[in-house]
PDB file of C-alpha atoms in Angstrom:
ATOM      1  CA  MET A   1     -14.302   2.582 -14.483  1.00 70.00           C
ATOM      2  CA  ASP A   2     -12.564   1.284 -11.365  1.00 77.00           C
ATOM      3  CA  ILE A   3     -12.849  -2.233 -10.023  1.00 79.00           C
ATOM      4  CA  PHE A   4     -15.476  -1.337  -7.411  1.00 83.00           C
ATOM      5  CA  ASP A   5     -17.740   0.111 -10.101  1.00 87.00           C
ATOM      6  CA  GLN A   6     -17.255  -3.053 -12.122  1.00 86.00           C
ATOM      7  CA  LEU A   7     -18.086  -5.227  -9.116  1.00 87.00           C
ATOM      8  CA  ASP A   8     -21.158  -3.080  -8.412  1.00 90.00           C
ATOM      9  CA  GLN A   9     -22.195  -3.554 -12.031  1.00 90.00           C
ATOM     10  CA  LEU A  10     -21.793  -7.346 -11.711  1.00 89.00           C
ATOM     11  CA  GLU A  11     -23.794  -7.347  -8.495  1.00 90.00           C
ATOM     12  CA  ALA A  12     -26.560  -5.254 -10.096  1.00 92.00           C
ATOM     13  CA  MET A  13     -26.594  -7.612 -13.070  1.00 90.00           C
ATOM     14  CA  LEU A  14     -27.112 -10.566 -10.714  1.00 88.00           C
ATOM     15  CA  GLU A  15     -29.787  -8.783  -8.678  1.00 90.00           C
ATOM     16  CA  GLN A  16     -31.743  -7.656 -11.744  1.00 90.00           C
ATOM     17  CA  ALA A  17     -31.521 -10.904 -13.687  1.00 90.00           C
ATOM     18  CA  PRO A  18     -34.836 -12.653 -14.220  1.00 91.00           C
ATOM     19  CA  ARG A  19     -35.300 -15.971 -12.449  1.00 89.00           C
ATOM     20  CA  ILE A  20     -36.557 -19.203 -13.920  1.00 88.00           C
ATOM     21  CA  PRO A  21     -39.770 -20.078 -12.108  1.00 87.00           C
ATOM     22  CA  LEU A  22     -39.593 -22.884  -9.551  1.00 86.00           C
ATOM     23  CA  THR A  23     -35.807 -23.269  -9.908  1.00 87.00           C
ATOM     24  CA  GLY A  24     -34.398 -20.088  -8.448  1.00 83.00           C
ATOM     25  CA  LYS A  25     -31.835 -20.005 -11.256  1.00 90.00           C
ATOM     26  CA  LEU A  26     -30.924 -16.758 -12.987  1.00 88.00           C
ATOM     27  CA  VAL A  27     -31.056 -15.957 -16.667  1.00 90.00           C
ATOM     28  CA  LEU A  28     -27.935 -13.967 -17.565  1.00 89.00           C
ATOM     29  CA  SER A  29     -26.195 -13.004 -20.748  1.00 89.00           C
ATOM     30  CA  GLU A  30     -23.072 -15.139 -20.724  1.00 89.00           C
ATOM     31  CA  ASP A  31     -21.268 -12.652 -22.981  1.00 92.00           C
ATOM     32  CA  GLU A  32     -22.026  -9.723 -20.658  1.00 90.00           C
ATOM     33  CA  VAL A  33     -20.859 -11.622 -17.576  1.00 90.00           C
ATOM     34  CA  ILE A  34     -17.668 -12.825 -19.260  1.00 91.00           C
ATOM     35  CA  GLU A  35     -16.941  -9.316 -20.562  1.00 90.00           C
ATOM     36  CA  LEU A  36     -17.393  -7.844 -17.087  1.00 88.00           C
ATOM     37  CA  ILE A  37     -15.161 -10.497 -15.522  1.00 87.00           C
ATOM     38  CA  GLU A  38     -12.480  -9.692 -18.127  1.00 88.00           C
ATOM     39  CA  GLN A  39     -12.734  -5.989 -17.259  1.00 86.00           C
ATOM     40  CA  ILE A  40     -12.248  -6.858 -13.592  1.00 84.00           C
ATOM     41  CA  ARG A  41      -9.222  -8.997 -14.453  1.00 82.00           C
ATOM     42  CA  HIS A  42      -7.707  -6.116 -16.389  1.00 81.00           C
ATOM     43  CA  SER A  43      -8.316  -3.710 -13.489  1.00 79.00           C
ATOM     44  CA  LEU A  44      -6.576  -5.895 -10.906  1.00 78.00           C
ATOM     45  CA  PRO A  45      -3.071  -5.606 -12.399  1.00 77.00           C
ATOM     46  CA  GLU A  46      -3.342  -1.798 -12.206  1.00 76.00           C
ATOM     47  CA  GLU A  47      -4.195  -1.987  -8.509  1.00 74.00           C
ATOM     48  CA  ILE A  48      -1.302  -4.359  -7.923  1.00 80.00           C
ATOM     49  CA  ARG A  49       1.036  -2.062  -9.902  1.00 80.00           C
ATOM     50  CA  GLN A  50      -0.004   0.822  -7.668  1.00 84.00           C
ATOM     51  CA  ALA A  51       0.722  -1.240  -4.555  1.00 84.00           C
ATOM     52  CA  ARG A  52       4.160  -2.130  -5.894  1.00 86.00           C
ATOM     53  CA  TRP A  53       4.791   1.541  -6.623  1.00 89.00           C
ATOM     54  CA  LEU A  54       3.886   2.384  -3.027  1.00 86.00           C
ATOM     55  CA  VAL A  55       6.338  -0.205  -1.736  1.00 88.00           C
ATOM     56  CA  ARG A  56       9.097   1.222  -3.982  1.00 91.00           C
ATOM     57  CA  GLU A  57       8.266   4.745  -2.835  1.00 90.00           C
ATOM     58  CA  ARG A  58       8.463   3.624   0.780  1.00 88.00           C
ATOM     59  CA  GLN A  59      11.875   2.069   0.146  1.00 91.00           C
ATOM     60  CA  ARG A  60      13.066   5.221  -1.615  1.00 92.00           C
ATOM     61  CA  TYR A  61      11.765   7.330   1.261  1.00 89.00           C
ATOM     62  CA  LEU A  62      13.587   5.145   3.792  1.00 88.00           C
ATOM     63  CA  LYS A  63      16.802   5.314   1.766  1.00 92.00           C
ATOM     64  CA  GLU A  64      16.561   9.103   1.634  1.00 91.00           C
ATOM     65  CA  ALA A  65      15.949   9.222   5.386  1.00 88.00           C
ATOM     66  CA  GLU A  66      18.971   7.037   6.048  1.00 90.00           C
ATOM     67  CA  GLU A  67      21.107   9.187   3.730  1.00 92.00           C
ATOM     68  CA  GLU A  68      19.914  12.299   5.534  1.00 90.00           C
ATOM     69  CA  ALA A  69      20.764  10.704   8.870  1.00 88.00           C
ATOM     70  CA  ARG A  70      24.203   9.736   7.559  1.00 91.00           C
ATOM     71  CA  LYS A  71      24.828  13.295   6.335  1.00 92.00           C
ATOM     72  CA  LEU A  72      23.712  14.698   9.673  1.00 88.00           C
ATOM     73  CA  ALA A  73      26.034  12.281  11.447  1.00 88.00           C
ATOM     74  CA  GLU A  74      28.916  13.298   9.160  1.00 92.00           C
ATOM     75  CA  GLN A  75      28.171  16.950   9.832  1.00 92.00           C
ATOM     76  CA  GLY A  76      28.195  16.177  13.517  1.00 88.00           C
ATOM     77  CA  GLN A  77      31.519  14.391  13.200  1.00 88.00           C
ATOM     78  CA  SER A  78      33.000  17.272  11.193  1.00 88.00           C
ATOM     79  CA  TYR A  79      31.754  19.748  13.717  1.00 84.00           C
ATOM     80  CA  ALA A  80      33.152  17.665  16.543  1.00 75.00           C
ATOM     81  CA  GLN A  81      36.538  17.377  14.828  1.00 77.00           C
ATOM     82  CA  LYS A  82      36.690  21.131  14.384  1.00 76.00           C
ATOM     83  CA  LEU A  83      35.913  21.693  18.052  1.00 66.00           C
ATOM     84  CA  VAL A  84      38.445  19.067  19.143  1.00 63.00           C
ATOM     85  CA  GLU A  85      41.170  21.072  17.448  1.00 73.00           C
ATOM     86  CA  GLU A  86      40.536  23.792  19.978  1.00 72.00           C
ATOM     87  CA  HIS A  87      41.880  22.437  23.244  1.00 66.00           C
ATOM     88  CA  GLU A  88      39.569  24.433  25.561  1.00 67.00           C
ATOM     89  CA  VAL A  89      36.377  23.053  24.046  1.00 64.00           C
ATOM     90  CA  LEU A  90      37.194  19.351  23.733  1.00 70.00           C
ATOM     91  CA  LYS A  91      34.458  18.306  26.133  1.00 77.00           C
ATOM     92  CA  LEU A  92      31.889  20.520  24.414  1.00 76.00           C
ATOM     93  CA  ALA A  93      32.757  19.035  21.015  1.00 78.00           C
ATOM     94  CA  GLN A  94      32.199  15.491  22.207  1.00 82.00           C
ATOM     95  CA  GLN A  95      28.887  16.394  23.784  1.00 87.00           C
ATOM     96  CA  LYS A  96      27.700  18.268  20.694  1.00 89.00           C
ATOM     97  CA  ALA A  97      28.683  15.391  18.397  1.00 90.00           C
ATOM     98  CA  GLN A  98      26.744  12.952  20.538  1.00 93.00           C
ATOM     99  CA  GLU A  99      23.700  15.226  20.528  1.00 94.00           C
ATOM    100  CA  ILE A 100      23.797  15.633  16.751  1.00 93.00           C
ATOM    101  CA  THR A 101      24.261  11.904  16.249  1.00 94.00           C
ATOM    102  CA  ALA A 102      21.396  11.166  18.636  1.00 94.00           C
ATOM    103  CA  GLN A 103      19.194  13.727  16.866  1.00 94.00           C
ATOM    104  CA  ALA A 104      20.063  12.228  13.493  1.00 93.00           C
ATOM    105  CA  GLN A 105      19.307   8.723  14.720  1.00 94.00           C
ATOM    106  CA  LYS A 106      16.054   9.895  16.281  1.00 94.00           C
ATOM    107  CA  ALA A 107      15.067  11.702  13.072  1.00 93.00           C
ATOM    108  CA  ALA A 108      15.862   8.590  11.026  1.00 92.00           C
ATOM    109  CA  ARG A 109      13.775   6.412  13.376  1.00 94.00           C
ATOM    110  CA  GLU A 110      10.857   8.846  13.199  1.00 93.00           C
ATOM    111  CA  ILE A 111      11.032   9.064   9.415  1.00 92.00           C
ATOM    112  CA  ARG A 112      11.280   5.276   9.129  1.00 92.00           C
ATOM    113  CA  ALA A 113       8.355   4.807  11.538  1.00 93.00           C
ATOM    114  CA  GLY A 114       6.256   7.308   9.586  1.00 91.00           C
ATOM    115  CA  ALA A 115       7.063   5.642   6.289  1.00 90.00           C
ATOM    116  CA  ASN A 116       6.260   2.213   7.725  1.00 91.00           C
ATOM    117  CA  GLU A 117       2.976   3.463   9.155  1.00 92.00           C
ATOM    118  CA  TYR A 118       2.020   5.057   5.843  1.00 91.00           C
ATOM    119  CA  ALA A 119       2.931   1.941   3.847  1.00 90.00           C
ATOM    120  CA  GLU A 120       1.085  -0.287   6.341  1.00 92.00           C
ATOM    121  CA  GLY A 121      -2.040   1.845   5.964  1.00 91.00           C
ATOM    122  CA  VAL A 122      -1.904   1.815   2.172  1.00 90.00           C
ATOM    123  CA  LEU A 123      -1.198  -1.907   2.005  1.00 91.00           C
ATOM    124  CA  GLY A 124      -3.968  -2.561   4.554  1.00 93.00           C
ATOM    125  CA  ARG A 125      -6.452  -0.654   2.421  1.00 91.00           C
ATOM    126  CA  LEU A 126      -5.257  -2.496  -0.668  1.00 92.00           C
ATOM    127  CA  GLU A 127      -5.643  -5.835   1.120  1.00 93.00           C
ATOM    128  CA  GLU A 128      -9.182  -4.893   2.164  1.00 93.00           C
ATOM    129  CA  TYR A 129      -9.957  -3.771  -1.376  1.00 92.00           C
ATOM    130  CA  LEU A 130      -8.617  -6.978  -2.911  1.00 93.00           C
ATOM    131  CA  THR A 131     -10.459  -9.097  -0.324  1.00 94.00           C
ATOM    132  CA  GLN A 132     -13.720  -7.349  -1.222  1.00 92.00           C
ATOM    133  CA  ALA A 133     -13.024  -7.785  -4.913  1.00 90.00           C
ATOM    134  CA  LEU A 134     -12.281 -11.486  -4.484  1.00 92.00           C
ATOM    135  CA  SER A 135     -15.413 -11.950  -2.378  1.00 92.00           C
ATOM    136  CA  SER A 136     -17.566 -10.252  -5.013  1.00 89.00           C
ATOM    137  CA  ILE A 137     -16.036 -12.366  -7.756  1.00 90.00           C
ATOM    138  CA  ARG A 138     -16.680 -15.545  -5.774  1.00 91.00           C
ATOM    139  CA  GLN A 139     -20.276 -14.489  -5.133  1.00 89.00           C
ATOM    140  CA  GLY A 140     -20.715 -13.815  -8.830  1.00 86.00           C
ATOM    141  CA  ARG A 141     -19.300 -17.204  -9.727  1.00 88.00           C
ATOM    142  CA  GLU A 142     -21.515 -18.911  -7.136  1.00 86.00           C
ATOM    143  CA  ALA A 143     -24.553 -17.163  -8.566  1.00 84.00           C
ATOM    144  CA  LEU A 144     -23.669 -18.496 -11.996  1.00 85.00           C
ATOM    145  CA  LYS A 145     -23.471 -22.126 -10.818  1.00 85.00           C
ATOM    146  CA  PRO A 146     -26.637 -24.194 -11.282  1.00 81.00           C
ATOM    147  CA  LYS A 147     -28.519 -24.728  -8.039  1.00 75.00           C
ATOM    148  CA  GLU A 148     -29.209 -28.323  -7.004  1.00 69.00           C
ATOM    149  CA  GLN A 149     -32.800 -29.299  -6.369  1.00 55.00           C
TER     150      GLN A 149
END
């Protein structure tokens, strides 16, 4: 059961709990509430682990993109060196090397931007998820507090 199901279960428990007449207070099974809160606590570390994994994956993806860009730049340099050896095509070699380097840099920027956008989206959803979870937990705790007359 994921954390949202657990929070829904807690909310349903609060909504369905009988009330003490004239006080507005709820009658809940303390053991059931505590057990559900413990389940929620155990679910949160998994969600956080997944977020950390996403961050590591993003870093790995960026490293791979930078390595790819470096290899492309090296290929461009090698190609340029080969062309330089031929006197008639010196100008062409320089131009081609610049184009390859520019393409590699552009590809690296695009890959990095895509990875950042993906990570931002995932982390944004995780933040929203955790905010909702925290709000539900706070509401549950508030509902458990005795109401003042």
